[in-house]
Amino acid sequence: MLDGIDLWGLSGPGGLNAVAAIFLGAAVIFLGIGVVLGVVRWAGGRVSSSSNSSQKGLKMVVACVLGGAVLGSIGGAVQWGSSLGTASLMPEAARPGQVVIDRQAPKTTCTSRAVRDFDDEEPMLTHEQRVALANEVSDGGLTVGPGVQIISLKWYPTGTDCSAKNTEAASGTEVEMRIYDTVAVEGAEDQVRKHTVD
């Protein structure tokens, strides 16, 4: 929700370098003040012939020079660290990789099913013709026993012809056959049988 919001402009390596520059600038100013105070104390000790004061002033100057050298190396370390990026800090297995999505071609371009309502067709097909068509569409997966009347047949045709004239069902799709079983155990009943084409 807060992605992309950068109120102070400090995100990324540039932001880290800006913060480091502010601290380094302040440190250089304090080091400059320390060197001036050390030189003044050293010079005052030499003028007043106070060896203790001159030694302390000299130590202050040397400490400020060493601090300046350390601060100079910190700037380079910050620049180097900010250029690494997050990927190089991760273990090899956790680093971002290239994702390849291999999509297979669809089995059919038809998005709606072909429908044959045999009782509504003119001329009406015979029982044998309906059984032959059901076997052809389902590739033999839907069988019809004695006393069974096929009412309708639905399937997804393969290829570009999505009409009911295309009797080849796409592999991986389902063929649905609605029947009327007159010899069912509980009496005549309406049933739906389904078969997935290999």
PDB file of C-alpha atoms in Angstrom:
ATOM      1  CA  MET A   1       0.000   0.000   0.000  1.00  0.00           C
ATOM      2  CA  LEU A   2       2.905   2.326   0.780  1.00  0.00           C
ATOM      3  CA  ASP A   3       5.059   1.090  -2.105  1.00  0.00           C
ATOM      4  CA  GLY A   4       6.699   3.832  -4.101  1.00  0.00           C
ATOM      5  CA  ILE A   5       6.282   6.494  -1.372  1.00  0.00           C
ATOM      6  CA  ASP A   6       9.595   8.212  -0.634  1.00  0.00           C
ATOM      7  CA  LEU A   7       9.047  11.335   1.429  1.00  0.00           C
ATOM      8  CA  TRP A   8      12.688  12.299   1.884  1.00  0.00           C
ATOM      9  CA  GLY A   9      14.157  10.913  -1.320  1.00  0.00           C
ATOM     10  CA  LEU A  10      16.394   8.501   0.588  1.00  0.00           C
ATOM     11  CA  SER A  11      15.447   5.207  -1.040  1.00  0.00           C
ATOM     12  CA  GLY A  12      17.954   3.151  -2.997  1.00  0.00           C
ATOM     13  CA  PRO A  13      21.739   3.525  -3.191  1.00  0.00           C
ATOM     14  CA  GLY A  14      21.456   7.268  -3.876  1.00  0.00           C
ATOM     15  CA  GLY A  15      19.569   7.779  -0.612  1.00  0.00           C
ATOM     16  CA  LEU A  16      22.182   5.827   1.364  1.00  0.00           C
ATOM     17  CA  ASN A  17      24.940   7.910  -0.199  1.00  0.00           C
ATOM     18  CA  ALA A  18      23.068  11.119   0.687  1.00  0.00           C
ATOM     19  CA  VAL A  19      22.785  10.109   4.359  1.00  0.00           C
ATOM     20  CA  ALA A  20      26.452   9.075   4.415  1.00  0.00           C
ATOM     21  CA  ALA A  21      27.437  12.411   2.863  1.00  0.00           C
ATOM     22  CA  ILE A  22      25.582  14.341   5.586  1.00  0.00           C
ATOM     23  CA  PHE A  23      27.340  12.420   8.369  1.00  0.00           C
ATOM     24  CA  LEU A  24      30.719  12.651   6.651  1.00  0.00           C
ATOM     25  CA  GLY A  25      30.310  16.367   6.114  1.00  0.00           C
ATOM     26  CA  ALA A  26      29.473  16.922   9.784  1.00  0.00           C
ATOM     27  CA  ALA A  27      32.411  14.716  10.838  1.00  0.00           C
ATOM     28  CA  VAL A  28      34.828  16.650   8.625  1.00  0.00           C
ATOM     29  CA  ILE A  29      33.676  19.916  10.199  1.00  0.00           C
ATOM     30  CA  PHE A  30      34.226  18.529  13.718  1.00  0.00           C
ATOM     31  CA  LEU A  31      37.615  17.142  12.667  1.00  0.00           C
ATOM     32  CA  GLY A  32      38.593  20.538  11.325  1.00  0.00           C
ATOM     33  CA  ILE A  33      37.613  22.142  14.621  1.00  0.00           C
ATOM     34  CA  GLY A  34      39.573  19.454  16.500  1.00  0.00           C
ATOM     35  CA  VAL A  35      42.701  20.040  14.385  1.00  0.00           C
ATOM     36  CA  VAL A  36      42.494  23.813  14.971  1.00  0.00           C
ATOM     37  CA  LEU A  37      42.055  23.329  18.729  1.00  0.00           C
ATOM     38  CA  GLY A  38      44.927  20.813  18.798  1.00  0.00           C
ATOM     39  CA  VAL A  39      47.260  23.175  16.930  1.00  0.00           C
ATOM     40  CA  VAL A  40      46.277  26.080  19.218  1.00  0.00           C
ATOM     41  CA  ARG A  41      46.907  23.944  22.330  1.00  0.00           C
ATOM     42  CA  TRP A  42      50.208  22.664  20.952  1.00  0.00           C
ATOM     43  CA  ALA A  43      51.321  26.189  20.029  1.00  0.00           C
ATOM     44  CA  GLY A  44      50.173  27.528  23.437  1.00  0.00           C
ATOM     45  CA  GLY A  45      52.130  24.828  25.223  1.00  0.00           C
ATOM     46  CA  ARG A  46      55.269  25.643  23.217  1.00  0.00           C
ATOM     47  CA  VAL A  47      54.931  29.362  23.927  1.00  0.00           C
ATOM     48  CA  SER A  48      54.329  28.809  27.660  1.00  0.00           C
ATOM     49  CA  SER A  49      56.987  26.100  27.808  1.00  0.00           C
ATOM     50  CA  SER A  50      54.404  23.573  29.049  1.00  0.00           C
ATOM     51  CA  SER A  51      55.434  20.215  27.648  1.00  0.00           C
ATOM     52  CA  ASN A  52      52.287  18.530  28.960  1.00  0.00           C
ATOM     53  CA  SER A  53      49.993  20.952  27.118  1.00  0.00           C
ATOM     54  CA  SER A  54      52.008  20.742  23.873  1.00  0.00           C
ATOM     55  CA  GLN A  55      51.985  16.920  23.979  1.00  0.00           C
ATOM     56  CA  LYS A  56      48.210  16.870  24.456  1.00  0.00           C
ATOM     57  CA  GLY A  57      47.773  19.299  21.559  1.00  0.00           C
ATOM     58  CA  LEU A  58      50.018  17.167  19.348  1.00  0.00           C
ATOM     59  CA  LYS A  59      48.077  14.004  20.301  1.00  0.00           C
ATOM     60  CA  MET A  60      44.832  15.816  19.459  1.00  0.00           C
ATOM     61  CA  VAL A  61      46.133  16.748  16.000  1.00  0.00           C
ATOM     62  CA  VAL A  62      47.361  13.185  15.318  1.00  0.00           C
ATOM     63  CA  ALA A  63      44.010  11.733  16.487  1.00  0.00           C
ATOM     64  CA  CYS A  64      42.112  14.092  14.170  1.00  0.00           C
ATOM     65  CA  VAL A  65      44.332  13.168  11.212  1.00  0.00           C
ATOM     66  CA  LEU A  66      43.755   9.442  11.881  1.00  0.00           C
ATOM     67  CA  GLY A  67      40.008  10.103  12.213  1.00  0.00           C
ATOM     68  CA  GLY A  68      40.056  11.879   8.862  1.00  0.00           C
ATOM     69  CA  ALA A  69      41.764   8.882   7.256  1.00  0.00           C
ATOM     70  CA  VAL A  70      39.150   6.536   8.708  1.00  0.00           C
ATOM     71  CA  LEU A  71      36.295   8.773   7.539  1.00  0.00           C
ATOM     72  CA  GLY A  72      37.794   8.911   4.064  1.00  0.00           C
ATOM     73  CA  SER A  73      37.784   5.124   3.860  1.00  0.00           C
ATOM     74  CA  ILE A  74      34.200   4.943   5.173  1.00  0.00           C
ATOM     75  CA  GLY A  75      32.972   6.943   2.181  1.00  0.00           C
ATOM     76  CA  GLY A  76      34.465   4.383  -0.195  1.00  0.00           C
ATOM     77  CA  ALA A  77      33.037   1.491   1.840  1.00  0.00           C
ATOM     78  CA  VAL A  78      29.551   3.025   1.753  1.00  0.00           C
ATOM     79  CA  GLN A  79      29.805   3.548  -2.003  1.00  0.00           C
ATOM     80  CA  TRP A  80      30.968  -0.050  -2.522  1.00  0.00           C
ATOM     81  CA  GLY A  81      28.282  -1.500  -0.248  1.00  0.00           C
ATOM     82  CA  SER A  82      25.475   0.474  -1.878  1.00  0.00           C
ATOM     83  CA  SER A  83      26.457  -0.779  -5.319  1.00  0.00           C
ATOM     84  CA  LEU A  84      26.189  -4.460  -4.319  1.00  0.00           C
ATOM     85  CA  GLY A  85      22.392  -4.616  -4.447  1.00  0.00           C
ATOM     86  CA  THR A  86      20.221  -7.096  -2.616  1.00  0.00           C
ATOM     87  CA  ALA A  87      20.748 -10.009  -5.021  1.00  0.00           C
ATOM     88  CA  SER A  88      24.462 -10.356  -4.269  1.00  0.00           C
ATOM     89  CA  LEU A  89      23.764 -10.483  -0.528  1.00  0.00           C
ATOM     90  CA  MET A  90      21.446 -13.487  -0.914  1.00  0.00           C
ATOM     91  CA  PRO A  91      22.488 -17.135  -1.038  1.00  0.00           C
ATOM     92  CA  GLU A  92      22.767 -18.523  -4.557  1.00  0.00           C
ATOM     93  CA  ALA A  93      19.519 -20.512  -4.285  1.00  0.00           C
ATOM     94  CA  ALA A  94      17.544 -17.464  -3.107  1.00  0.00           C
ATOM     95  CA  ARG A  95      18.649 -15.068  -5.841  1.00  0.00           C
ATOM     96  CA  PRO A  96      16.086 -13.997  -8.433  1.00  0.00           C
ATOM     97  CA  GLY A  97      16.082 -16.259 -11.444  1.00  0.00           C
ATOM     98  CA  GLN A  98      14.507 -16.268 -14.842  1.00  0.00           C
ATOM     99  CA  VAL A  99      11.002 -17.696 -14.829  1.00  0.00           C
ATOM    100  CA  VAL A 100       9.892 -19.379 -18.053  1.00  0.00           C
ATOM    101  CA  ILE A 101       6.221 -20.241 -18.411  1.00  0.00           C
ATOM    102  CA  ASP A 102       5.749 -22.961 -20.981  1.00  0.00           C
ATOM    103  CA  ARG A 103       2.140 -22.824 -22.097  1.00  0.00           C
ATOM    104  CA  GLN A 104       0.781 -25.640 -24.165  1.00  0.00           C
ATOM    105  CA  ALA A 105      -1.500 -24.908 -27.052  1.00  0.00           C
ATOM    106  CA  PRO A 106      -5.175 -25.279 -26.180  1.00  0.00           C
ATOM    107  CA  LYS A 107      -6.839 -28.534 -27.157  1.00  0.00           C
ATOM    108  CA  THR A 108      -9.628 -26.659 -28.887  1.00  0.00           C
ATOM    109  CA  THR A 109     -10.481 -23.130 -29.893  1.00  0.00           C
ATOM    110  CA  CYS A 110     -14.170 -23.715 -29.188  1.00  0.00           C
ATOM    111  CA  THR A 111     -15.465 -22.060 -26.032  1.00  0.00           C
ATOM    112  CA  SER A 112     -19.022 -23.340 -26.268  1.00  0.00           C
ATOM    113  CA  ARG A 113     -20.274 -26.886 -26.654  1.00  0.00           C
ATOM    114  CA  ALA A 114     -21.861 -28.339 -29.745  1.00  0.00           C
ATOM    115  CA  VAL A 115     -25.343 -29.628 -28.945  1.00  0.00           C
ATOM    116  CA  ARG A 116     -27.513 -32.206 -30.674  1.00  0.00           C
ATOM    117  CA  ASP A 117     -31.096 -32.407 -29.317  1.00  0.00           C
ATOM    118  CA  PHE A 118     -32.256 -35.414 -31.278  1.00  0.00           C
ATOM    119  CA  ASP A 119     -35.965 -35.159 -30.372  1.00  0.00           C
ATOM    120  CA  ASP A 120     -36.097 -31.588 -31.740  1.00  0.00           C
ATOM    121  CA  GLU A 121     -34.331 -32.308 -35.043  1.00  0.00           C
ATOM    122  CA  GLU A 122     -36.079 -32.724 -38.340  1.00  0.00           C
ATOM    123  CA  PRO A 123     -35.742 -35.297 -39.831  1.00  0.00           C
ATOM    124  CA  MET A 124     -35.378 -37.262 -36.597  1.00  0.00           C
ATOM    125  CA  LEU A 125     -32.468 -39.717 -36.438  1.00  0.00           C
ATOM    126  CA  THR A 126     -33.136 -43.386 -35.819  1.00  0.00           C
ATOM    127  CA  HIS A 127     -31.948 -45.099 -32.640  1.00  0.00           C
ATOM    128  CA  GLU A 128     -29.075 -46.750 -34.512  1.00  0.00           C
ATOM    129  CA  GLN A 129     -27.942 -43.428 -36.006  1.00  0.00           C
ATOM    130  CA  ARG A 130     -27.952 -41.802 -32.552  1.00  0.00           C
ATOM    131  CA  VAL A 131     -25.896 -44.636 -31.062  1.00  0.00           C
ATOM    132  CA  ALA A 132     -23.417 -44.450 -33.950  1.00  0.00           C
ATOM    133  CA  LEU A 133     -23.046 -40.681 -33.486  1.00  0.00           C
ATOM    134  CA  ALA A 134     -22.541 -41.045 -29.697  1.00  0.00           C
ATOM    135  CA  ASN A 135     -19.843 -43.667 -30.300  1.00  0.00           C
ATOM    136  CA  GLU A 136     -18.145 -41.456 -32.892  1.00  0.00           C
ATOM    137  CA  VAL A 137     -18.128 -38.324 -30.722  1.00  0.00           C
ATOM    138  CA  SER A 138     -17.062 -40.094 -27.494  1.00  0.00           C
ATOM    139  CA  ASP A 139     -14.571 -42.309 -29.314  1.00  0.00           C
ATOM    140  CA  GLY A 140     -16.409 -45.358 -28.021  1.00  0.00           C
ATOM    141  CA  GLY A 141     -16.444 -44.115 -24.421  1.00  0.00           C
ATOM    142  CA  LEU A 142     -20.228 -43.859 -24.130  1.00  0.00           C
ATOM    143  CA  THR A 143     -22.105 -47.076 -24.646  1.00  0.00           C
ATOM    144  CA  VAL A 144     -25.843 -47.565 -24.890  1.00  0.00           C
ATOM    145  CA  GLY A 145     -27.569 -50.737 -23.787  1.00  0.00           C
ATOM    146  CA  PRO A 146     -30.982 -52.118 -24.756  1.00  0.00           C
ATOM    147  CA  GLY A 147     -34.005 -50.084 -23.715  1.00  0.00           C
ATOM    148  CA  VAL A 148     -32.033 -46.813 -23.702  1.00  0.00           C
ATOM    149  CA  GLN A 149     -33.011 -43.843 -25.859  1.00  0.00           C
ATOM    150  CA  ILE A 150     -30.485 -41.071 -26.494  1.00  0.00           C
ATOM    151  CA  ILE A 151     -32.113 -37.638 -26.047  1.00  0.00           C
ATOM    152  CA  SER A 152     -29.190 -35.257 -26.498  1.00  0.00           C
ATOM    153  CA  LEU A 153     -25.427 -35.124 -26.944  1.00  0.00           C
ATOM    154  CA  LYS A 154     -23.053 -32.282 -25.979  1.00  0.00           C
ATOM    155  CA  TRP A 155     -19.300 -31.959 -26.642  1.00  0.00           C
ATOM    156  CA  TYR A 156     -16.483 -29.498 -27.360  1.00  0.00           C
ATOM    157  CA  PRO A 157     -15.390 -29.905 -30.986  1.00  0.00           C
ATOM    158  CA  THR A 158     -11.719 -29.751 -31.855  1.00  0.00           C
ATOM    159  CA  GLY A 159     -10.193 -27.271 -34.297  1.00  0.00           C
ATOM    160  CA  THR A 160     -11.887 -24.194 -35.658  1.00  0.00           C
ATOM    161  CA  ASP A 161     -15.268 -25.661 -36.647  1.00  0.00           C
ATOM    162  CA  CYS A 162     -17.351 -25.378 -33.468  1.00  0.00           C
ATOM    163  CA  SER A 163     -20.629 -26.442 -34.995  1.00  0.00           C
ATOM    164  CA  ALA A 164     -22.456 -29.705 -34.296  1.00  0.00           C
ATOM    165  CA  LYS A 165     -21.337 -30.921 -37.740  1.00  0.00           C
ATOM    166  CA  ASN A 166     -17.830 -31.408 -36.316  1.00  0.00           C
ATOM    167  CA  THR A 167     -18.175 -34.758 -34.540  1.00  0.00           C
ATOM    168  CA  GLU A 168     -14.543 -34.924 -33.354  1.00  0.00           C
ATOM    169  CA  ALA A 169     -14.392 -34.032 -29.650  1.00  0.00           C
ATOM    170  CA  ALA A 170     -11.228 -32.341 -28.393  1.00  0.00           C
ATOM    171  CA  SER A 171      -9.013 -34.536 -26.223  1.00  0.00           C
ATOM    172  CA  GLY A 172      -9.250 -33.753 -22.528  1.00  0.00           C
ATOM    173  CA  THR A 173     -12.814 -32.437 -22.868  1.00  0.00           C
ATOM    174  CA  GLU A 174     -16.012 -34.009 -21.639  1.00  0.00           C
ATOM    175  CA  VAL A 175     -18.778 -35.501 -23.737  1.00  0.00           C
ATOM    176  CA  GLU A 176     -22.208 -35.440 -22.105  1.00  0.00           C
ATOM    177  CA  MET A 177     -25.036 -37.730 -23.189  1.00  0.00           C
ATOM    178  CA  ARG A 178     -28.582 -37.423 -21.821  1.00  0.00           C
ATOM    179  CA  ILE A 179     -30.567 -40.637 -22.061  1.00  0.00           C
ATOM    180  CA  TYR A 180     -33.936 -42.027 -21.147  1.00  0.00           C
ATOM    181  CA  ASP A 181     -33.598 -45.483 -19.623  1.00  0.00           C
ATOM    182  CA  THR A 182     -36.826 -47.452 -19.940  1.00  0.00           C
ATOM    183  CA  VAL A 183     -35.486 -50.574 -18.242  1.00  0.00           C
ATOM    184  CA  ALA A 184     -33.998 -48.966 -15.131  1.00  0.00           C
ATOM    185  CA  VAL A 185     -34.409 -50.851 -11.868  1.00  0.00           C
ATOM    186  CA  GLU A 186     -36.565 -48.099 -10.350  1.00  0.00           C
ATOM    187  CA  GLY A 187     -38.571 -47.559 -13.504  1.00  0.00           C
ATOM    188  CA  ALA A 188     -38.010 -45.299 -16.488  1.00  0.00           C
ATOM    189  CA  GLU A 189     -35.762 -42.380 -15.697  1.00  0.00           C
ATOM    190  CA  ASP A 190     -33.810 -39.522 -17.258  1.00  0.00           C
ATOM    191  CA  GLN A 191     -30.029 -39.887 -16.823  1.00  0.00           C
ATOM    192  CA  VAL A 192     -26.886 -38.016 -17.812  1.00  0.00           C
ATOM    193  CA  ARG A 193     -23.735 -39.938 -18.685  1.00  0.00           C
ATOM    194  CA  LYS A 194     -20.360 -38.285 -19.132  1.00  0.00           C
ATOM    195  CA  HIS A 195     -17.078 -39.367 -20.651  1.00  0.00           C
ATOM    196  CA  THR A 196     -13.729 -37.526 -20.884  1.00  0.00           C
ATOM    197  CA  VAL A 197     -12.070 -37.987 -24.253  1.00  0.00           C
ATOM    198  CA  ASP A 198      -8.454 -39.173 -24.130  1.00  0.00           C
TER     199      ASP A 198
END
